[in-house]
Tab-separated table of C-alpha atoms and ligand atoms in Angstrom:
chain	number	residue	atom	x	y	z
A	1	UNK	CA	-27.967	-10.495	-24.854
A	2	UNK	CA	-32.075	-11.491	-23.951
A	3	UNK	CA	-32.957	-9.010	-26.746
A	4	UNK	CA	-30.915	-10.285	-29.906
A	5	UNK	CA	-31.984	-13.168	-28.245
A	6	UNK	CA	-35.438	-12.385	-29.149
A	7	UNK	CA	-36.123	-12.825	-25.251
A	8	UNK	CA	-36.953	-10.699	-22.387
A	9	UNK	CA	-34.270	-10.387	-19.757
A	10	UNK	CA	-36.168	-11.410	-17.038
A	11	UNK	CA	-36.556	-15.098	-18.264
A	12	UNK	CA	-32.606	-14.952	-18.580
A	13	UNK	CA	-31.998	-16.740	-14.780
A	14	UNK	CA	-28.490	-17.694	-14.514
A	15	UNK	CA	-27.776	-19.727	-11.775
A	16	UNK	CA	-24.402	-18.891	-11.504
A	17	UNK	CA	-24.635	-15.180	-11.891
A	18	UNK	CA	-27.302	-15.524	-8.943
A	19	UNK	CA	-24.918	-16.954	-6.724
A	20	UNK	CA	-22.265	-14.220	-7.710
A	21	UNK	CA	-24.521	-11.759	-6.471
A	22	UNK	CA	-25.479	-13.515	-3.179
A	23	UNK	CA	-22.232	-13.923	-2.290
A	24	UNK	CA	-21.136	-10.410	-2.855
A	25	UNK	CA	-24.251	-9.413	-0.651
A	26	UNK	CA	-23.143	-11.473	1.982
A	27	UNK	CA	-19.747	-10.361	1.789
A	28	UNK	CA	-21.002	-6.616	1.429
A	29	UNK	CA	-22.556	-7.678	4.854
A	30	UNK	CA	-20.197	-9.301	6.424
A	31	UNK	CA	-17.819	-6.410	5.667
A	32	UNK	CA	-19.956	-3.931	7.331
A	33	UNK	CA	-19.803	-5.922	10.443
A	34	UNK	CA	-15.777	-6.522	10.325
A	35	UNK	CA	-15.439	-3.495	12.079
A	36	UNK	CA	-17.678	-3.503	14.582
A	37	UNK	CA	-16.564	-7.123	15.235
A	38	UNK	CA	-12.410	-6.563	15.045
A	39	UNK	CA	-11.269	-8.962	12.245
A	40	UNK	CA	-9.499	-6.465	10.612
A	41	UNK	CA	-5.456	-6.348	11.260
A	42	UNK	CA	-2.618	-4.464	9.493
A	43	UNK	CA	0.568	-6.971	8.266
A	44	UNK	CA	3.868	-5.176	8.130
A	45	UNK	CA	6.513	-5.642	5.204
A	46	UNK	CA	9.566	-3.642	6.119
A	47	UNK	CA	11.097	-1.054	3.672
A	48	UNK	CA	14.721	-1.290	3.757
A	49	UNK	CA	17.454	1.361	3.227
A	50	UNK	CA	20.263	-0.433	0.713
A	51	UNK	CA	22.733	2.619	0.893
A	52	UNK	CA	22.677	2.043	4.895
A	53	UNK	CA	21.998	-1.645	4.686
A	54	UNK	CA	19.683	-1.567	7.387
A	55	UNK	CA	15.601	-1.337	7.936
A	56	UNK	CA	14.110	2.075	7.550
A	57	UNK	CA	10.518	1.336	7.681
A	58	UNK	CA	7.521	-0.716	7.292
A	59	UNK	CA	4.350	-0.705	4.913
A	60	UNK	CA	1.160	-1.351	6.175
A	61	UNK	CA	-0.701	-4.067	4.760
A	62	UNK	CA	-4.674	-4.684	6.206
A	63	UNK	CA	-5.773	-8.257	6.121
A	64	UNK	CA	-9.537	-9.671	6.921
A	65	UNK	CA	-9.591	-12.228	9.520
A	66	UNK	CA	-13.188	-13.239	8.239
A	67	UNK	CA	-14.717	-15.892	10.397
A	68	UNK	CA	-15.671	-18.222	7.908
A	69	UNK	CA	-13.157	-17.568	5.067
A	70	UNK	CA	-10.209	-17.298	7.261
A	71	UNK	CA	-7.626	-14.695	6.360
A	72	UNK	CA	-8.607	-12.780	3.295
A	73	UNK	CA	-6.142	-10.004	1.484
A	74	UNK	CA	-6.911	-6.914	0.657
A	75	UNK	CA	-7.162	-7.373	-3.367
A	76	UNK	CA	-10.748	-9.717	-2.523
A	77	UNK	CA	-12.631	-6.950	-0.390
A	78	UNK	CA	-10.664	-3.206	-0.705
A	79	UNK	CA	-12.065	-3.341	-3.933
A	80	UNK	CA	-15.924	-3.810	-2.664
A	81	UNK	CA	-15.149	-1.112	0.293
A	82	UNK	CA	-14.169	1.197	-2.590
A	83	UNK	CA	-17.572	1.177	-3.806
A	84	UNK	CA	-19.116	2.983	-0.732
A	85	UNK	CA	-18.006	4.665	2.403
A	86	UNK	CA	-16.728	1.637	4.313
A	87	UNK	CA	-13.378	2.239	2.632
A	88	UNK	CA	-12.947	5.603	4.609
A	89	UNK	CA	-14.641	3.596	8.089
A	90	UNK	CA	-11.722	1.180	7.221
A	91	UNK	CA	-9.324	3.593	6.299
A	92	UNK	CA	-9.454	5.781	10.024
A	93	UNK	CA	-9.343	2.290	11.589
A	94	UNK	CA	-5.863	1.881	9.705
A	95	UNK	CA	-4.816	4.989	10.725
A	96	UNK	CA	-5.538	4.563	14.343
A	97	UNK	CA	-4.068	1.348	14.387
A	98	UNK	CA	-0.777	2.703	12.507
A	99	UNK	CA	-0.258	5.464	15.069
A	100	UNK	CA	-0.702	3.760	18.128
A	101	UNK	CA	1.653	1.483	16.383
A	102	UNK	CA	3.934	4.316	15.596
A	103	UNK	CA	3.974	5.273	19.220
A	104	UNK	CA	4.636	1.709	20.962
A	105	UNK	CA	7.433	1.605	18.340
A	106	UNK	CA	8.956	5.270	19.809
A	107	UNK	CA	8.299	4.277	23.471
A	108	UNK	CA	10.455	0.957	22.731
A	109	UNK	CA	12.986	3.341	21.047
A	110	UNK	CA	12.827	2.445	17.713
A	111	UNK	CA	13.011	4.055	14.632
A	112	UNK	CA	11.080	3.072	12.787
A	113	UNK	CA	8.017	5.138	10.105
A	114	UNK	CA	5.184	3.897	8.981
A	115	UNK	CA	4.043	3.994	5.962
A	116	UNK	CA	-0.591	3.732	4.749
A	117	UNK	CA	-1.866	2.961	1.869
A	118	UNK	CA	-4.613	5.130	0.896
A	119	UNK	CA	-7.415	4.517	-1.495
A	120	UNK	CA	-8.454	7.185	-4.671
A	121	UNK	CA	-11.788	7.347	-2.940
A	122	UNK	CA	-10.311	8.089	0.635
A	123	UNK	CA	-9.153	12.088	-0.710
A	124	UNK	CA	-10.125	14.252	0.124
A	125	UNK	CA	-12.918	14.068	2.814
A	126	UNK	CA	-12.753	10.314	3.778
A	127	UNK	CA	-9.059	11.092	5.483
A	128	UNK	CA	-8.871	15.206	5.924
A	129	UNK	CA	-5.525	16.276	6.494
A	130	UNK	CA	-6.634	17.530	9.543
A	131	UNK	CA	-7.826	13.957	10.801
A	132	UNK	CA	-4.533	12.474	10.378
A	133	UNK	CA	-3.079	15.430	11.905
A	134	UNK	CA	-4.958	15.078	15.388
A	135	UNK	CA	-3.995	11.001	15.378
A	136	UNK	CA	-0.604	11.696	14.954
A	137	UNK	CA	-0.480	14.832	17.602
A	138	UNK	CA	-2.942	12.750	20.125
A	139	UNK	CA	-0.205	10.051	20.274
A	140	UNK	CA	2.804	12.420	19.844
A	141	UNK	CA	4.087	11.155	16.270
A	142	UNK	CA	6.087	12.964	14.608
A	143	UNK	CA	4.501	13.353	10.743
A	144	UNK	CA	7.899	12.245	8.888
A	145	UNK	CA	7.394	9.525	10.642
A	146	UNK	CA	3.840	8.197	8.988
A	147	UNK	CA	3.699	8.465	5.024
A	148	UNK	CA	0.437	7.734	2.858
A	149	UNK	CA	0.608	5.967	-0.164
A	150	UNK	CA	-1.288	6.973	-3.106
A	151	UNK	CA	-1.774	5.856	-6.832
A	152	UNK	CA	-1.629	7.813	-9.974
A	153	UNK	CA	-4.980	7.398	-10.220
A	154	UNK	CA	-6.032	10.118	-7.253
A	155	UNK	CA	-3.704	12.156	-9.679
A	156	UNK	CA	-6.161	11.946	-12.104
A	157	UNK	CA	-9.550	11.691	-10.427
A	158	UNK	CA	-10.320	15.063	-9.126
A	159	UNK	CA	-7.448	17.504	-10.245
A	160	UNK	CA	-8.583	20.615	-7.686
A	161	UNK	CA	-9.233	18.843	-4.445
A	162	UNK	CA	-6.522	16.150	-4.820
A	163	UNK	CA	-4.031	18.342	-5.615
A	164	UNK	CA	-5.328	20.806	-2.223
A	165	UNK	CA	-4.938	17.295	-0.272
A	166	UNK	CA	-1.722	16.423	-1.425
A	167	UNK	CA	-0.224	19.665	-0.498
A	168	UNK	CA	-1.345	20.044	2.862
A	169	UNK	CA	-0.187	16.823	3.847
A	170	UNK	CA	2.897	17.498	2.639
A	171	UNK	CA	3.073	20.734	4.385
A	172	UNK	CA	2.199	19.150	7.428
A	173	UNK	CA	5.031	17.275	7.505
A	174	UNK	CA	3.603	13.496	6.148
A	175	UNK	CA	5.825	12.100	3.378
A	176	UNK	CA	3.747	10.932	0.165
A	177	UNK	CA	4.970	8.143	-1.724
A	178	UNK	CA	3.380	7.634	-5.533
A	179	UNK	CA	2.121	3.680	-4.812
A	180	UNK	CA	2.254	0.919	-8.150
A	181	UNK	CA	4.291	3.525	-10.023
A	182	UNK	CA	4.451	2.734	-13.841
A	183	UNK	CA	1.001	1.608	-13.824
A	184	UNK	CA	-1.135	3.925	-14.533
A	185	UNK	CA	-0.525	6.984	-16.237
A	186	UNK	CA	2.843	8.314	-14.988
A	187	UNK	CA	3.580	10.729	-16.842
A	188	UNK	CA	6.571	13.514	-16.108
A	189	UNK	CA	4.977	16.390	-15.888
A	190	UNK	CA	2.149	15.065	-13.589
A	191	UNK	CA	5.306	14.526	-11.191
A	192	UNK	CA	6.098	17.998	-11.911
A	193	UNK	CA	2.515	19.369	-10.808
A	194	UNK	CA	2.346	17.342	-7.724
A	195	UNK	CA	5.192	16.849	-5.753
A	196	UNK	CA	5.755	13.716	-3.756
A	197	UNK	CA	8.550	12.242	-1.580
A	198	UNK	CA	8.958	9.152	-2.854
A	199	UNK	CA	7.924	6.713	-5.956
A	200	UNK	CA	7.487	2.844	-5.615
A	201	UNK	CA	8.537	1.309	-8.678
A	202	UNK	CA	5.394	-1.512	-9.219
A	203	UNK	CA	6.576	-5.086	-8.652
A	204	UNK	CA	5.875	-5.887	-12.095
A	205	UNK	CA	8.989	-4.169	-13.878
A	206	UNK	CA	11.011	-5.514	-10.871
A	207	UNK	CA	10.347	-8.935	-11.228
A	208	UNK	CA	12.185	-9.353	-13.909
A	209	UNK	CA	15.032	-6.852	-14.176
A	210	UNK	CA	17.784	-9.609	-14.091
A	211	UNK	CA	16.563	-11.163	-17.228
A	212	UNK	CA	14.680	-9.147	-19.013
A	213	UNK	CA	16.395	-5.915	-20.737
A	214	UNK	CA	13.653	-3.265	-21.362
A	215	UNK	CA	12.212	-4.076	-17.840
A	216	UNK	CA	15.790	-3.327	-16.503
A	217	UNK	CA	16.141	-0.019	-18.730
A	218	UNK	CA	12.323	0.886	-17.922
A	219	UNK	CA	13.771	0.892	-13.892
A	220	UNK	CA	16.352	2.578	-14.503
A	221	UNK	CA	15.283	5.422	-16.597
A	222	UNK	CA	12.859	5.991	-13.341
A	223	UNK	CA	15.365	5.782	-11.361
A	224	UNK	CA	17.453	8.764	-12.719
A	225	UNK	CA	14.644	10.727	-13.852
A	226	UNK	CA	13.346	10.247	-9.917
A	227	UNK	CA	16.648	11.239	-9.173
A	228	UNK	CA	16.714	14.448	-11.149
A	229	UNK	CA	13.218	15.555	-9.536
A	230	UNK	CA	14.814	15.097	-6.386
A	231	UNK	CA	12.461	11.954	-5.160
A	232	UNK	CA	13.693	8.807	-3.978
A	233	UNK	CA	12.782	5.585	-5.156
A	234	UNK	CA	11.197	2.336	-3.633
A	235	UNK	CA	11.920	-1.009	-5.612
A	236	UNK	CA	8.427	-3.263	-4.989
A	237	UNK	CA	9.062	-6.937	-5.268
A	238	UNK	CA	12.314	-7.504	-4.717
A	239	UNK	CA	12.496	-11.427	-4.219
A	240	UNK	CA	16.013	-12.725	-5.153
A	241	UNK	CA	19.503	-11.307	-4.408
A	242	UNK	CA	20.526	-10.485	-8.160
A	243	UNK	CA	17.987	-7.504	-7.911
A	244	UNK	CA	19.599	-6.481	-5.077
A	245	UNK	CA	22.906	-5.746	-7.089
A	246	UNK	CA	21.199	-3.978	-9.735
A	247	UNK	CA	18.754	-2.254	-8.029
A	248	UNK	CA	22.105	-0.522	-5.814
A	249	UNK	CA	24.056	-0.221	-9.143
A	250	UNK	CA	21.294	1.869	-10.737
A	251	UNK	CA	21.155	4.225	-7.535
A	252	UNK	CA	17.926	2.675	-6.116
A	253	UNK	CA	17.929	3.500	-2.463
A	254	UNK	CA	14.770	1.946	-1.273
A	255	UNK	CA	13.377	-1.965	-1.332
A	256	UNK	CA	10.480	-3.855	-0.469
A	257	UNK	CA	10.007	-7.979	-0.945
A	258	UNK	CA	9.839	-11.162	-0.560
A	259	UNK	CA	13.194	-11.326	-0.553
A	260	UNK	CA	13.355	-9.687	2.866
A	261	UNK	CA	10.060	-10.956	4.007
A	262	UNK	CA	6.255	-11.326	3.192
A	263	UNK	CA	3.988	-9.110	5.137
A	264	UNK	CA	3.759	-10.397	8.694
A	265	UNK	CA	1.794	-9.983	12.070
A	266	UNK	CA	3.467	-7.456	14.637
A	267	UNK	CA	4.983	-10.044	16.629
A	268	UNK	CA	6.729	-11.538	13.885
A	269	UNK	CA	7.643	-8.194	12.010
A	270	UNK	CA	9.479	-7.510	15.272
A	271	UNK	CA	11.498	-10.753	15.609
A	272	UNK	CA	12.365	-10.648	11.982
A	273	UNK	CA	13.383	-6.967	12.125
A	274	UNK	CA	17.258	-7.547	13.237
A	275	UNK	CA	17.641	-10.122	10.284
A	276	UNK	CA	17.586	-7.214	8.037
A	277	UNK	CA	21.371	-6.238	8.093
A	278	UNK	CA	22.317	-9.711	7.725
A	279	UNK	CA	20.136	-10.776	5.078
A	280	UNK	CA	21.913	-7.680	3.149
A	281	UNK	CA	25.298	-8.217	3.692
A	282	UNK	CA	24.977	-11.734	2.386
A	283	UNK	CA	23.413	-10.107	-1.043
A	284	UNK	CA	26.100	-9.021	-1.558
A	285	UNK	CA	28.299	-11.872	-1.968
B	301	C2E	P1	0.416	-2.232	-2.611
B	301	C2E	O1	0.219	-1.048	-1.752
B	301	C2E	O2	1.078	-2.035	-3.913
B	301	C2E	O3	1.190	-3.279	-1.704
B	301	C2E	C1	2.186	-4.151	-2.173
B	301	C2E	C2	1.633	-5.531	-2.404
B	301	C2E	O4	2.655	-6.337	-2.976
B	301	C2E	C3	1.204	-6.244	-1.122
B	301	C2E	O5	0.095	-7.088	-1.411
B	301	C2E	C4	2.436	-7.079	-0.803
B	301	C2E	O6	2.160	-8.221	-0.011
B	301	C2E	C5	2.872	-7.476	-2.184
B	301	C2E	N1	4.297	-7.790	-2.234
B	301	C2E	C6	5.296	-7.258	-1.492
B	301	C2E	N2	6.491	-7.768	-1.831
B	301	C2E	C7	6.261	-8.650	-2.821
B	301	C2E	C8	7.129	-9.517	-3.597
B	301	C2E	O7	8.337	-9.567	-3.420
B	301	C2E	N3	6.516	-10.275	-4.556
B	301	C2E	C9	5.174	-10.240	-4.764
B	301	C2E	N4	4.661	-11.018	-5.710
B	301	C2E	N5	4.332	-9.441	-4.051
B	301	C2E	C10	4.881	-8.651	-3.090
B	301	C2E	P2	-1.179	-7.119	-0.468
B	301	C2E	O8	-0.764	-7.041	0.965
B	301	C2E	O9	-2.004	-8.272	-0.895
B	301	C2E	O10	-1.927	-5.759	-0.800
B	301	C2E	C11	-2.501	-5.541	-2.048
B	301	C2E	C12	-2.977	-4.118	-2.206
B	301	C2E	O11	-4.078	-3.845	-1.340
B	301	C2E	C13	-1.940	-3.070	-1.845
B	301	C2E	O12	-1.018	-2.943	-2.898
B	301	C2E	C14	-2.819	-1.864	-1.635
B	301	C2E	O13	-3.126	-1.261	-2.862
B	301	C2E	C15	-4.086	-2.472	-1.060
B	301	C2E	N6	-4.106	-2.256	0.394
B	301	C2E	C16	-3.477	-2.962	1.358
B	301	C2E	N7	-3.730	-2.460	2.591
B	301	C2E	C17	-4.540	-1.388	2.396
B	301	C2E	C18	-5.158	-0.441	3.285
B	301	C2E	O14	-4.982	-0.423	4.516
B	301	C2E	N8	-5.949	0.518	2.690
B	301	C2E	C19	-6.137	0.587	1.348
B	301	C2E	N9	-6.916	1.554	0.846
B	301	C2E	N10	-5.571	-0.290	0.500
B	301	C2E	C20	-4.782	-1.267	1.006
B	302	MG	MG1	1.317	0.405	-1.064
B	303	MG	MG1	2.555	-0.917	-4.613
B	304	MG	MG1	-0.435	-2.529	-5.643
């Protein structure tokens, strides 16, 4: 540091940390235009039910089309929106976009819910109850139908007006699924306080579940302890067949992966969509 340097900090110019902040001003700017401008657009990764062997549902996924950088995921700018209130201006825009989606999907007679990921920073004011509510009633959605995903970490963050959030979407009917479970700090009796609908078991102890024992036991003791609470489970990550197996023999009703397919534009999520059943049946040989 400048001062056990003997220095002062302001002859300390780096070059490189100067650029680092440049470009995170320019991308701070360029984010609050994205908007205003359209390049944002939500990818959908379908959920699929492995007790019916057939698609249940889709997560939504936003992507930047940014003009110079091309398409850029969420990880490089959800983060940045986190630090002020773009994430809520970018959060509404998801959940207009996710109901109108919701309705073309019931108009074409399909089944099909929806489900949002929403950030710690989001609850309670940035996405009132209320607000997603009047989406969902102005394009006559059903609220099983559209779930919000949340992280441990809102858990944490604000104990009193989380916890009044959580429970009035729930009572409204909107199905809350526990996002990047075993991350963070899930602990029992936190699922005990606050009730949820469904947890999604991080990709990280998925990955490896055919090879690696205590990632295998760590699933499985979530699993049946989900099981016991009476939530159901989402396996994240599922890329190869062989988790297929185990995931079903552990009593694992819900998956999500590569395996099925990467996140996709609407147009492709729909063509893709009646490969599902297939794509299971052969897992299982
Ligand atoms: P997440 O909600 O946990 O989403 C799952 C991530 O895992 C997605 O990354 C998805 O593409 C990736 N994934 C799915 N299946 C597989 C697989 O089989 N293998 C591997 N390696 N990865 C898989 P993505 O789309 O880059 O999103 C990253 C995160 O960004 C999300 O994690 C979520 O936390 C956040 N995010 C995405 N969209 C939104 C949004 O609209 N609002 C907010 N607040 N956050 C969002
Ligand atoms: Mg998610
Ligand atoms: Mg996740
Ligand atoms: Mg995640």
């Amino acid at each position: 540091h400048a001062k056990e340097l003997g220095g002062n900090s302001v002859q300390f110019f780096d070059p490189l940390l100067a650029i680092a902040i440049e470009q995170r001003r320019k991308l701070e700017n360029d984010l609050r235009n994205a908007i205003r401008e359209d390049e944002f657009v939500l990818y959908y990764q379908p959920i699929v039910d492995l007790v019916a062997g057939d698609l249940v549902g889709a997560e939504a996924l936003i992507r930047w089309r940014h003009p110079e950088r091309g398409l850029v995921p969420p990880d490089d700018f959800i983060p940045l929106a986190e630090e002020s209130e773009l994430i809520n201006e970018i959060g509404l825009w998801a959940l207009d976009v996710a109901v109108k989606r919701l309705a073309l999907w019931r108009e074409a007679g399909n089944r099909l819910y929806l489900s949002l990921n929403v950030s710690a920073r989001q609850i309670p004011d940035g996405l009132p109850p209320k607000v997603i509510l009047d989406a969902t009633r102005r394009h006559g959605i059903e609220p099983g139908t559209l779930a919000l995903e949340i992280t441990e970490g809102v858990l944490l963050a604000d104990l009193g007006d989380a916890a009044r959030w959580l429970s009035e979407i729930r009572a409204l009917g909107f199905p809350v699924y526990l996002d990047d479970f075993g991350t963070g700090y899930s602990s029992l009796s936190y699922l005990k306080r606050f009730a949820v609908d469904r947890l999604k078991v991080d990709k990280s102890f998925v990955r490896d579940i055919a090879h690696n024992i205590s990632d295998r036991a760590l699933v499985e003791a979530v699993v049946a302890m989900a099981k016991s609470l009476g939530i159901e489970v989402v396996a994240e990550g599922v890329e190869d067949p062989e988790h297929i197996q185990l995931l079903r023999g552990m009593g694992c009703r819900y998956a999500q992966g590569y395996y099925f397919s990467r996140p996709l534009p609407v147009e492709d999520f729909c063509a893709m969509c009646e490969r599902i059943p297939l794509m299971l049946r052969n897992a299982e040989r």
